[in-house]
CSV table of N, CA and C in Angstrom, one decimal:
chain,number,residue,atom,x,y,z
A,1,UNK,N,-120.0,-170.3,46.4
A,1,UNK,CA,-118.6,-170.7,46.7
A,1,UNK,C,-117.8,-169.4,46.9
A,2,UNK,N,-117.0,-169.4,47.9
A,2,UNK,CA,-116.3,-168.2,48.3
A,2,UNK,C,-115.3,-167.8,47.2
A,3,UNK,N,-114.6,-168.8,46.6
A,3,UNK,CA,-113.5,-168.4,45.7
A,3,UNK,C,-114.1,-168.0,44.3
A,4,UNK,N,-115.3,-168.4,44.0
A,4,UNK,CA,-115.8,-167.9,42.7
A,4,UNK,C,-116.1,-166.4,42.9
A,5,UNK,N,-116.6,-166.0,44.0
A,5,UNK,CA,-116.9,-164.5,44.2
A,5,UNK,C,-115.6,-163.8,44.3
A,6,UNK,N,-114.6,-164.4,45.0
A,6,UNK,CA,-113.3,-163.7,45.1
A,6,UNK,C,-112.7,-163.5,43.7
A,7,UNK,N,-112.7,-164.5,42.9
A,7,UNK,CA,-112.1,-164.3,41.6
A,7,UNK,C,-112.9,-163.5,40.6
A,8,UNK,N,-114.2,-163.3,40.9
A,8,UNK,CA,-115.0,-162.3,40.1
A,8,UNK,C,-114.5,-160.9,40.5
A,9,UNK,N,-114.3,-160.8,41.8
A,9,UNK,CA,-113.8,-159.5,42.3
A,9,UNK,C,-112.4,-159.2,41.7
A,10,UNK,N,-111.6,-160.2,41.6
A,10,UNK,CA,-110.2,-160.1,41.0
A,10,UNK,C,-110.4,-159.6,39.6
A,11,UNK,N,-111.4,-160.1,38.9
A,11,UNK,CA,-111.7,-159.6,37.5
A,11,UNK,C,-111.9,-158.1,37.5
A,12,UNK,N,-112.6,-157.6,38.5
A,12,UNK,CA,-112.8,-156.2,38.7
A,12,UNK,C,-111.5,-155.4,38.9
A,13,UNK,N,-110.6,-156.0,39.7
A,13,UNK,CA,-109.3,-155.4,39.9
A,13,UNK,C,-108.5,-155.3,38.6
A,14,UNK,N,-108.5,-156.4,37.9
A,14,UNK,CA,-107.7,-156.4,36.7
A,14,UNK,C,-108.3,-155.5,35.6
A,15,UNK,N,-109.6,-155.4,35.6
A,15,UNK,CA,-110.2,-154.5,34.7
A,15,UNK,C,-109.9,-153.0,35.1
A,16,UNK,N,-109.9,-152.7,36.4
A,16,UNK,CA,-109.6,-151.4,36.8
A,16,UNK,C,-108.2,-151.0,36.5
A,17,UNK,N,-107.3,-151.9,36.5
A,17,UNK,CA,-105.9,-151.6,36.2
A,17,UNK,C,-105.8,-151.4,34.7
A,18,UNK,N,-106.4,-152.3,33.9
A,18,UNK,CA,-106.3,-152.2,32.4
A,18,UNK,C,-107.0,-151.0,31.9
A,19,UNK,N,-108.1,-150.6,32.5
A,19,UNK,CA,-108.9,-149.5,32.0
A,19,UNK,C,-108.6,-148.2,32.7
A,20,UNK,N,-107.6,-148.2,33.6
A,20,UNK,CA,-107.3,-147.0,34.4
A,20,UNK,C,-107.1,-145.8,33.5
A,21,UNK,N,-106.5,-146.0,32.3
A,21,UNK,CA,-106.2,-144.9,31.4
A,21,UNK,C,-107.3,-144.7,30.4
A,22,UNK,N,-108.4,-145.4,30.7
A,22,UNK,CA,-109.7,-145.3,29.8
A,22,UNK,C,-109.6,-146.0,28.5
A,23,UNK,N,-108.5,-146.8,28.3
A,23,UNK,CA,-108.5,-147.7,27.1
A,23,UNK,C,-107.8,-149.0,27.5
A,24,UNK,N,-108.3,-150.0,27.0
A,24,UNK,CA,-107.8,-151.4,27.2
A,24,UNK,C,-107.1,-151.9,25.9
A,25,UNK,N,-105.8,-152.1,26.0
A,25,UNK,CA,-105.1,-152.5,24.8
A,25,UNK,C,-105.3,-154.0,24.6
A,26,UNK,N,-105.0,-154.4,23.4
A,26,UNK,CA,-105.1,-155.8,23.0
A,26,UNK,C,-104.0,-156.6,23.9
A,27,UNK,N,-102.9,-156.0,24.1
A,27,UNK,CA,-101.8,-156.6,24.9
A,27,UNK,C,-102.3,-156.9,26.3
A,28,UNK,N,-103.1,-155.9,26.9
A,28,UNK,CA,-103.6,-156.1,28.3
A,28,UNK,C,-104.6,-157.3,28.3
A,29,UNK,N,-105.5,-157.3,27.3
A,29,UNK,CA,-106.5,-158.4,27.2
A,29,UNK,C,-105.8,-159.8,27.0
A,30,UNK,N,-104.8,-159.8,26.2
A,30,UNK,CA,-104.1,-161.1,25.9
A,30,UNK,C,-103.3,-161.5,27.2
A,31,UNK,N,-102.7,-160.5,27.9
A,31,UNK,CA,-102.0,-160.9,29.1
A,31,UNK,C,-102.9,-161.5,30.1
A,32,UNK,N,-104.2,-161.0,30.2
A,32,UNK,CA,-105.1,-161.6,31.1
A,32,UNK,C,-105.4,-163.0,30.7
A,33,UNK,N,-105.7,-163.2,29.5
A,33,UNK,CA,-106.0,-164.6,29.0
A,33,UNK,C,-104.8,-165.5,29.3
A,34,UNK,N,-103.6,-165.1,28.9
A,34,UNK,CA,-102.5,-165.9,29.1
A,34,UNK,C,-102.2,-166.2,30.6
A,35,UNK,N,-102.3,-165.2,31.4
A,35,UNK,CA,-102.1,-165.4,32.8
A,35,UNK,C,-103.1,-166.3,33.4
A,36,UNK,N,-104.4,-166.2,33.1
A,36,UNK,CA,-105.4,-167.0,33.6
A,36,UNK,C,-105.1,-168.5,33.3
A,37,UNK,N,-104.9,-168.7,32.0
A,37,UNK,CA,-104.6,-170.1,31.6
A,37,UNK,C,-103.3,-170.7,32.2
A,38,UNK,N,-102.3,-169.9,32.3
A,38,UNK,CA,-101.0,-170.3,32.9
A,38,UNK,C,-101.1,-170.5,34.4
A,39,UNK,N,-102.0,-169.8,35.0
A,39,UNK,CA,-102.1,-169.8,36.5
A,39,UNK,C,-102.9,-171.0,37.0
A,40,UNK,N,-103.7,-171.5,36.1
A,40,UNK,CA,-104.6,-172.6,36.5
A,40,UNK,C,-103.8,-173.8,37.0
A,41,UNK,N,-102.6,-174.0,36.5
A,41,UNK,CA,-101.8,-175.1,37.0
A,41,UNK,C,-101.3,-174.9,38.5
A,42,UNK,N,-101.2,-173.6,38.8
A,42,UNK,CA,-100.7,-173.2,40.2
A,42,UNK,C,-101.9,-173.2,41.2
A,43,UNK,N,-103.1,-172.8,40.7
A,43,UNK,CA,-104.3,-172.7,41.5
A,43,UNK,C,-105.4,-173.5,40.9
A,44,UNK,N,-105.5,-174.7,41.4
A,44,UNK,CA,-106.3,-175.7,40.8
A,44,UNK,C,-107.8,-175.7,41.3
A,45,UNK,N,-108.2,-174.8,42.1
A,45,UNK,CA,-109.5,-174.8,42.7
A,45,UNK,C,-110.6,-174.6,41.6
A,46,UNK,N,-111.7,-175.4,41.7
A,46,UNK,CA,-112.7,-175.4,40.7
A,46,UNK,C,-114.1,-175.1,41.4
A,47,UNK,N,-115.0,-174.6,40.6
A,47,UNK,CA,-116.4,-174.5,41.1
A,47,UNK,C,-117.1,-175.8,41.1
A,48,UNK,N,-118.4,-175.8,41.5
A,48,UNK,CA,-119.1,-177.1,41.7
A,48,UNK,C,-119.4,-177.7,40.3
A,49,UNK,N,-119.2,-177.0,39.2
A,49,UNK,CA,-119.3,-177.6,37.9
A,49,UNK,C,-118.0,-178.0,37.2
A,50,UNK,N,-116.9,-177.8,38.0
A,50,UNK,CA,-115.6,-178.2,37.5
A,50,UNK,C,-114.9,-177.2,36.7
A,51,UNK,N,-115.4,-175.9,36.7
A,51,UNK,CA,-114.8,-174.8,36.0
A,51,UNK,C,-113.7,-174.2,36.9
A,52,UNK,N,-112.5,-174.0,36.4
A,52,UNK,CA,-111.5,-173.4,37.2
A,52,UNK,C,-111.9,-172.0,37.7
A,53,UNK,N,-111.8,-171.7,39.0
A,53,UNK,CA,-112.3,-170.4,39.5
A,53,UNK,C,-111.6,-169.2,38.9
A,54,UNK,N,-110.4,-169.4,38.4
A,54,UNK,CA,-109.7,-168.3,37.8
A,54,UNK,C,-110.4,-167.8,36.5
A,55,UNK,N,-111.2,-168.6,35.9
A,55,UNK,CA,-112.0,-168.1,34.7
A,55,UNK,C,-113.0,-167.1,35.1
A,56,UNK,N,-113.4,-167.1,36.4
A,56,UNK,CA,-114.4,-166.0,36.8
A,56,UNK,C,-113.8,-164.6,36.7
A,57,UNK,N,-112.5,-164.5,36.8
A,57,UNK,CA,-111.8,-163.2,36.6
A,57,UNK,C,-111.9,-162.8,35.2
A,58,UNK,N,-111.7,-163.7,34.3
A,58,UNK,CA,-111.8,-163.4,32.9
A,58,UNK,C,-113.2,-163.0,32.5
A,59,UNK,N,-114.2,-163.8,33.0
A,59,UNK,CA,-115.6,-163.5,32.6
A,59,UNK,C,-116.0,-162.1,33.2
A,60,UNK,N,-115.6,-161.8,34.4
A,60,UNK,CA,-116.0,-160.5,35.0
A,60,UNK,C,-115.3,-159.4,34.2
A,61,UNK,N,-114.0,-159.5,33.9
A,61,UNK,CA,-113.3,-158.6,33.1
A,61,UNK,C,-114.0,-158.3,31.8
A,62,UNK,N,-114.4,-159.3,31.1
A,62,UNK,CA,-115.0,-159.1,29.8
A,62,UNK,C,-116.4,-158.4,29.9
A,63,UNK,N,-117.1,-158.8,31.0
A,63,UNK,CA,-118.4,-158.1,31.2
A,63,UNK,C,-118.2,-156.6,31.5
A,64,UNK,N,-117.3,-156.3,32.3
A,64,UNK,CA,-117.1,-154.9,32.7
A,64,UNK,C,-116.6,-154.1,31.5
A,65,UNK,N,-115.8,-154.7,30.6
A,65,UNK,CA,-115.3,-154.0,29.4
A,65,UNK,C,-116.5,-153.8,28.5
A,66,UNK,N,-117.4,-154.8,28.3
A,66,UNK,CA,-118.5,-154.6,27.4
A,66,UNK,C,-119.5,-153.5,28.0
A,67,UNK,N,-119.6,-153.4,29.3
A,67,UNK,CA,-120.5,-152.4,29.9
A,67,UNK,C,-119.9,-151.1,30.1
A,68,UNK,N,-118.6,-151.0,29.8
A,68,UNK,CA,-117.9,-149.7,30.0
A,68,UNK,C,-118.0,-149.2,31.5
A,69,UNK,N,-117.8,-150.1,32.4
A,69,UNK,CA,-117.9,-149.7,33.8
A,69,UNK,C,-116.7,-148.8,34.2
A,70,UNK,N,-117.0,-147.9,35.1
A,70,UNK,CA,-115.9,-147.0,35.6
A,70,UNK,C,-114.9,-147.7,36.4
A,71,UNK,N,-113.6,-147.6,36.0
A,71,UNK,CA,-112.5,-148.3,36.7
A,71,UNK,C,-112.5,-148.1,38.2
A,72,UNK,N,-112.8,-146.9,38.7
A,72,UNK,CA,-112.9,-146.6,40.1
A,72,UNK,C,-113.9,-147.4,40.8
A,73,UNK,N,-115.1,-147.6,40.2
A,73,UNK,CA,-116.2,-148.4,40.7
A,73,UNK,C,-115.7,-149.8,40.9
A,74,UNK,N,-115.0,-150.3,39.8
A,74,UNK,CA,-114.5,-151.7,39.8
A,74,UNK,C,-113.5,-152.0,40.9
A,75,UNK,N,-112.5,-151.1,41.1
A,75,UNK,CA,-111.5,-151.3,42.1
A,75,UNK,C,-112.1,-151.1,43.5
A,76,UNK,N,-113.1,-150.2,43.7
A,76,UNK,CA,-113.7,-150.0,45.0
A,76,UNK,C,-114.5,-151.3,45.4
A,77,UNK,N,-115.1,-151.9,44.4
A,77,UNK,CA,-115.8,-153.2,44.7
A,77,UNK,C,-114.9,-154.2,45.2
A,78,UNK,N,-113.7,-154.4,44.5
A,78,UNK,CA,-112.7,-155.3,44.9
A,78,UNK,C,-112.2,-155.1,46.3
A,79,UNK,N,-111.9,-153.8,46.6
A,79,UNK,CA,-111.3,-153.5,47.9
A,79,UNK,C,-112.4,-153.7,49.0
A,80,UNK,N,-113.6,-153.3,48.7
A,80,UNK,CA,-114.7,-153.5,49.7
A,80,UNK,C,-114.8,-155.0,50.0
A,81,UNK,N,-114.8,-155.8,49.0
A,81,UNK,CA,-114.9,-157.3,49.2
A,81,UNK,C,-113.8,-157.9,50.0
A,82,UNK,N,-112.5,-157.5,49.6
A,82,UNK,CA,-111.4,-158.2,50.4
A,82,UNK,C,-111.3,-157.6,51.8
A,83,UNK,N,-111.7,-156.4,52.0
A,83,UNK,CA,-111.7,-155.9,53.4
A,83,UNK,C,-112.8,-156.5,54.2
A,84,UNK,N,-113.9,-156.8,53.6
A,84,UNK,CA,-115.0,-157.4,54.3
A,84,UNK,C,-114.7,-158.9,54.6
A,85,UNK,N,-114.0,-159.6,53.7
A,85,UNK,CA,-113.8,-161.0,53.8
A,85,UNK,C,-112.3,-161.4,54.0
A,86,UNK,N,-111.6,-160.5,54.6
A,86,UNK,CA,-110.1,-160.6,54.7
A,86,UNK,C,-109.7,-161.9,55.4
A,87,UNK,N,-110.5,-162.4,56.4
A,87,UNK,CA,-110.1,-163.6,57.1
A,87,UNK,C,-110.2,-164.9,56.3
A,88,UNK,N,-110.9,-164.8,55.2
A,88,UNK,CA,-111.1,-166.0,54.4
A,88,UNK,C,-110.1,-166.0,53.2
A,89,UNK,N,-109.3,-165.0,53.0
A,89,UNK,CA,-108.4,-164.9,51.9
A,89,UNK,C,-107.1,-165.4,52.3
A,90,UNK,N,-106.5,-166.4,51.6
A,90,UNK,CA,-105.3,-167.0,52.0
A,90,UNK,C,-104.1,-166.2,51.4
A,91,UNK,N,-102.9,-166.5,52.0
A,91,UNK,CA,-101.7,-165.9,51.5
A,91,UNK,C,-101.4,-166.3,50.0
A,92,UNK,N,-101.7,-167.6,49.7
A,92,UNK,CA,-101.6,-168.1,48.4
A,92,UNK,C,-102.4,-167.3,47.4
A,93,UNK,N,-103.7,-167.0,47.8
A,93,UNK,CA,-104.6,-166.2,46.9
A,93,UNK,C,-104.0,-164.8,46.7
A,94,UNK,N,-103.6,-164.2,47.8
A,94,UNK,CA,-103.0,-162.8,47.7
A,94,UNK,C,-101.8,-162.8,46.8
A,95,UNK,N,-101.0,-163.8,46.9
A,95,UNK,CA,-99.8,-163.9,46.0
A,95,UNK,C,-100.2,-164.0,44.6
A,96,UNK,N,-101.2,-164.8,44.3
A,96,UNK,CA,-101.6,-165.0,42.9
A,96,UNK,C,-102.3,-163.7,42.4
A,97,UNK,N,-103.1,-163.1,43.2
A,97,UNK,CA,-103.8,-161.9,42.8
A,97,UNK,C,-102.8,-160.8,42.5
A,98,UNK,N,-101.8,-160.6,43.3
A,98,UNK,CA,-100.7,-159.7,43.1
A,98,UNK,C,-100.0,-160.0,41.8
A,99,UNK,N,-99.7,-161.2,41.6
A,99,UNK,CA,-99.0,-161.6,40.3
A,99,UNK,C,-99.8,-161.2,39.1
A,100,UNK,N,-101.1,-161.6,39.2
A,100,UNK,CA,-102.0,-161.3,38.0
A,100,UNK,C,-102.0,-159.7,37.8
A,101,UNK,N,-102.2,-159.0,38.9
A,101,UNK,CA,-102.4,-157.5,38.7
A,101,UNK,C,-101.1,-156.9,38.2
A,102,UNK,N,-100.0,-157.2,38.7
A,102,UNK,CA,-98.7,-156.6,38.2
A,102,UNK,C,-98.4,-157.0,36.8
A,103,UNK,N,-98.7,-158.2,36.4
A,103,UNK,CA,-98.4,-158.7,35.1
A,103,UNK,C,-99.4,-158.0,34.1
A,104,UNK,N,-100.6,-157.8,34.4
A,104,UNK,CA,-101.5,-157.0,33.5
A,104,UNK,C,-101.0,-155.6,33.4
A,105,UNK,N,-100.6,-155.0,34.5
A,105,UNK,CA,-100.1,-153.6,34.5
A,105,UNK,C,-98.9,-153.5,33.6
A,106,UNK,N,-98.0,-154.5,33.6
A,106,UNK,CA,-96.8,-154.4,32.8
A,106,UNK,C,-96.9,-154.9,31.4
A,107,UNK,N,-98.1,-155.4,31.0
A,107,UNK,CA,-98.3,-156.0,29.7
A,107,UNK,C,-98.2,-155.1,28.6
A,108,UNK,N,-98.5,-153.8,28.8
A,108,UNK,CA,-98.5,-152.8,27.7
A,108,UNK,C,-97.6,-151.7,28.1
A,109,UNK,N,-96.4,-151.7,27.5
A,109,UNK,CA,-95.4,-150.7,27.8
A,109,UNK,C,-95.1,-150.6,29.3
A,110,UNK,N,-95.0,-149.4,29.8
A,110,UNK,CA,-94.7,-149.3,31.3
A,110,UNK,C,-96.0,-149.0,32.0
A,111,UNK,N,-95.9,-149.0,33.3
A,111,UNK,CA,-97.0,-148.7,34.1
A,111,UNK,C,-97.2,-147.2,34.1
A,112,UNK,N,-98.5,-146.7,33.8
A,112,UNK,CA,-98.7,-145.3,33.8
A,112,UNK,C,-99.2,-144.9,35.1
A,113,UNK,N,-99.4,-143.6,35.3
A,113,UNK,CA,-99.8,-143.0,36.6
A,113,UNK,C,-101.2,-143.5,37.1
A,114,UNK,N,-102.1,-143.7,36.2
A,114,UNK,CA,-103.4,-144.2,36.6
A,114,UNK,C,-103.4,-145.7,37.0
A,115,UNK,N,-102.6,-146.5,36.3
A,115,UNK,CA,-102.4,-147.9,36.7
A,115,UNK,C,-101.7,-148.0,38.0
A,116,UNK,N,-100.7,-147.1,38.2
A,116,UNK,CA,-99.9,-147.1,39.4
A,116,UNK,C,-100.9,-146.8,40.6
A,117,UNK,N,-101.8,-145.9,40.4
A,117,UNK,CA,-102.8,-145.5,41.4
A,117,UNK,C,-103.6,-146.7,41.8
A,118,UNK,N,-104.1,-147.5,40.8
A,118,UNK,CA,-104.8,-148.7,41.1
A,118,UNK,C,-104.0,-149.8,41.8
A,119,UNK,N,-102.8,-149.9,41.4
A,119,UNK,CA,-101.9,-150.9,42.1
A,119,UNK,C,-101.6,-150.5,43.5
A,120,UNK,N,-101.4,-149.2,43.8
A,120,UNK,CA,-101.2,-148.7,45.1
A,120,UNK,C,-102.5,-149.0,46.0
A,121,UNK,N,-103.6,-148.8,45.4
A,121,UNK,CA,-104.9,-149.0,46.2
A,121,UNK,C,-104.9,-150.5,46.6
A,122,UNK,N,-104.6,-151.4,45.6
A,122,UNK,CA,-104.6,-152.8,45.9
A,122,UNK,C,-103.6,-153.2,47.0
A,123,UNK,N,-102.4,-152.6,46.9
A,123,UNK,CA,-101.3,-152.9,47.9
A,123,UNK,C,-101.8,-152.4,49.3
A,124,UNK,N,-102.4,-151.3,49.3
A,124,UNK,CA,-102.9,-150.7,50.6
A,124,UNK,C,-103.9,-151.7,51.2
A,125,UNK,N,-104.8,-152.2,50.4
A,125,UNK,CA,-105.8,-153.1,50.9
A,125,UNK,C,-105.2,-154.4,51.4
A,126,UNK,N,-104.2,-154.9,50.7
A,126,UNK,CA,-103.5,-156.1,51.1
A,126,UNK,C,-102.7,-155.8,52.4
A,127,UNK,N,-102.2,-154.6,52.6
A,127,UNK,CA,-101.5,-154.3,53.8
A,127,UNK,C,-102.6,-154.3,55.0
A,128,UNK,N,-103.8,-153.8,54.7
A,128,UNK,CA,-104.9,-153.8,55.7
A,128,UNK,C,-105.1,-155.3,56.1
A,129,UNK,N,-105.2,-156.2,55.1
A,129,UNK,CA,-105.5,-157.6,55.4
A,129,UNK,C,-104.3,-158.2,56.3
A,130,UNK,N,-103.1,-157.9,56.0
A,130,UNK,CA,-102.0,-158.4,56.7
A,130,UNK,C,-102.1,-157.9,58.2
A,131,UNK,N,-102.3,-156.6,58.4
A,131,UNK,CA,-102.5,-156.1,59.7
A,131,UNK,C,-103.6,-156.7,60.5
A,132,UNK,N,-104.7,-156.9,59.8
A,132,UNK,CA,-105.8,-157.6,60.5
A,132,UNK,C,-105.5,-159.0,60.9
A,133,UNK,N,-104.8,-159.7,60.1
A,133,UNK,CA,-104.3,-161.1,60.4
A,133,UNK,C,-103.4,-161.0,61.6
A,134,UNK,N,-102.4,-160.1,61.6
A,134,UNK,CA,-101.5,-160.0,62.7
A,134,UNK,C,-102.2,-159.6,64.0
A,135,UNK,N,-103.2,-158.7,63.9
A,135,UNK,CA,-103.9,-158.4,65.1
A,135,UNK,C,-104.7,-159.6,65.7
A,136,UNK,N,-105.3,-160.4,64.8
A,136,UNK,CA,-106.0,-161.6,65.3
A,136,UNK,C,-105.0,-162.5,66.0
A,137,UNK,N,-103.8,-162.7,65.4
A,137,UNK,CA,-102.8,-163.6,66.0
A,137,UNK,C,-102.4,-163.0,67.4
A,138,UNK,N,-102.2,-161.7,67.5
A,138,UNK,CA,-101.8,-161.1,68.7
A,138,UNK,C,-102.9,-161.2,69.8
A,139,UNK,N,-104.1,-161.0,69.4
A,139,UNK,CA,-105.3,-161.1,70.3
A,139,UNK,C,-105.4,-162.6,70.8
A,140,UNK,N,-105.2,-163.5,69.9
A,140,UNK,CA,-105.3,-164.9,70.2
A,140,UNK,C,-104.2,-165.3,71.3
A,141,UNK,N,-103.0,-164.8,71.1
A,141,UNK,CA,-101.9,-165.1,72.0
A,141,UNK,C,-102.1,-164.5,73.4
A,142,UNK,N,-102.8,-163.3,73.4
A,142,UNK,CA,-103.0,-162.7,74.7
A,142,UNK,C,-104.2,-163.3,75.5
A,143,UNK,N,-104.9,-164.2,74.9
A,143,UNK,CA,-106.0,-164.8,75.6
A,143,UNK,C,-105.6,-166.2,76.1
């Protein structure tokens, strides 16, 4: 299912932001849990077993934290995925992903330089998606 993979990749993004400074605070973990559970009412999609797809972000985050994965590897995986599958990602999903990312970043004090770097990479990737969508519309109109 496309959205289960997407939200596993979102877990990588959220991990990269939280671990950007090489330490994940309890506030960042709690923010992720709170956001996931609060966002389920806005994004009701479920996998074939009835599990909310947003839980895949939480599961991926916890796995990466346990394995001490490099934050740069995690965000690179997220960016590669969304750039490859940009046409299948909806504006509603982008909005939710942005909301999750920024809230995790703001959950512990202020955004530091490393977190800001990760957020900028995310925003650049979303800008890429927007431009691809606009290009597709323009090409469609010209034919």
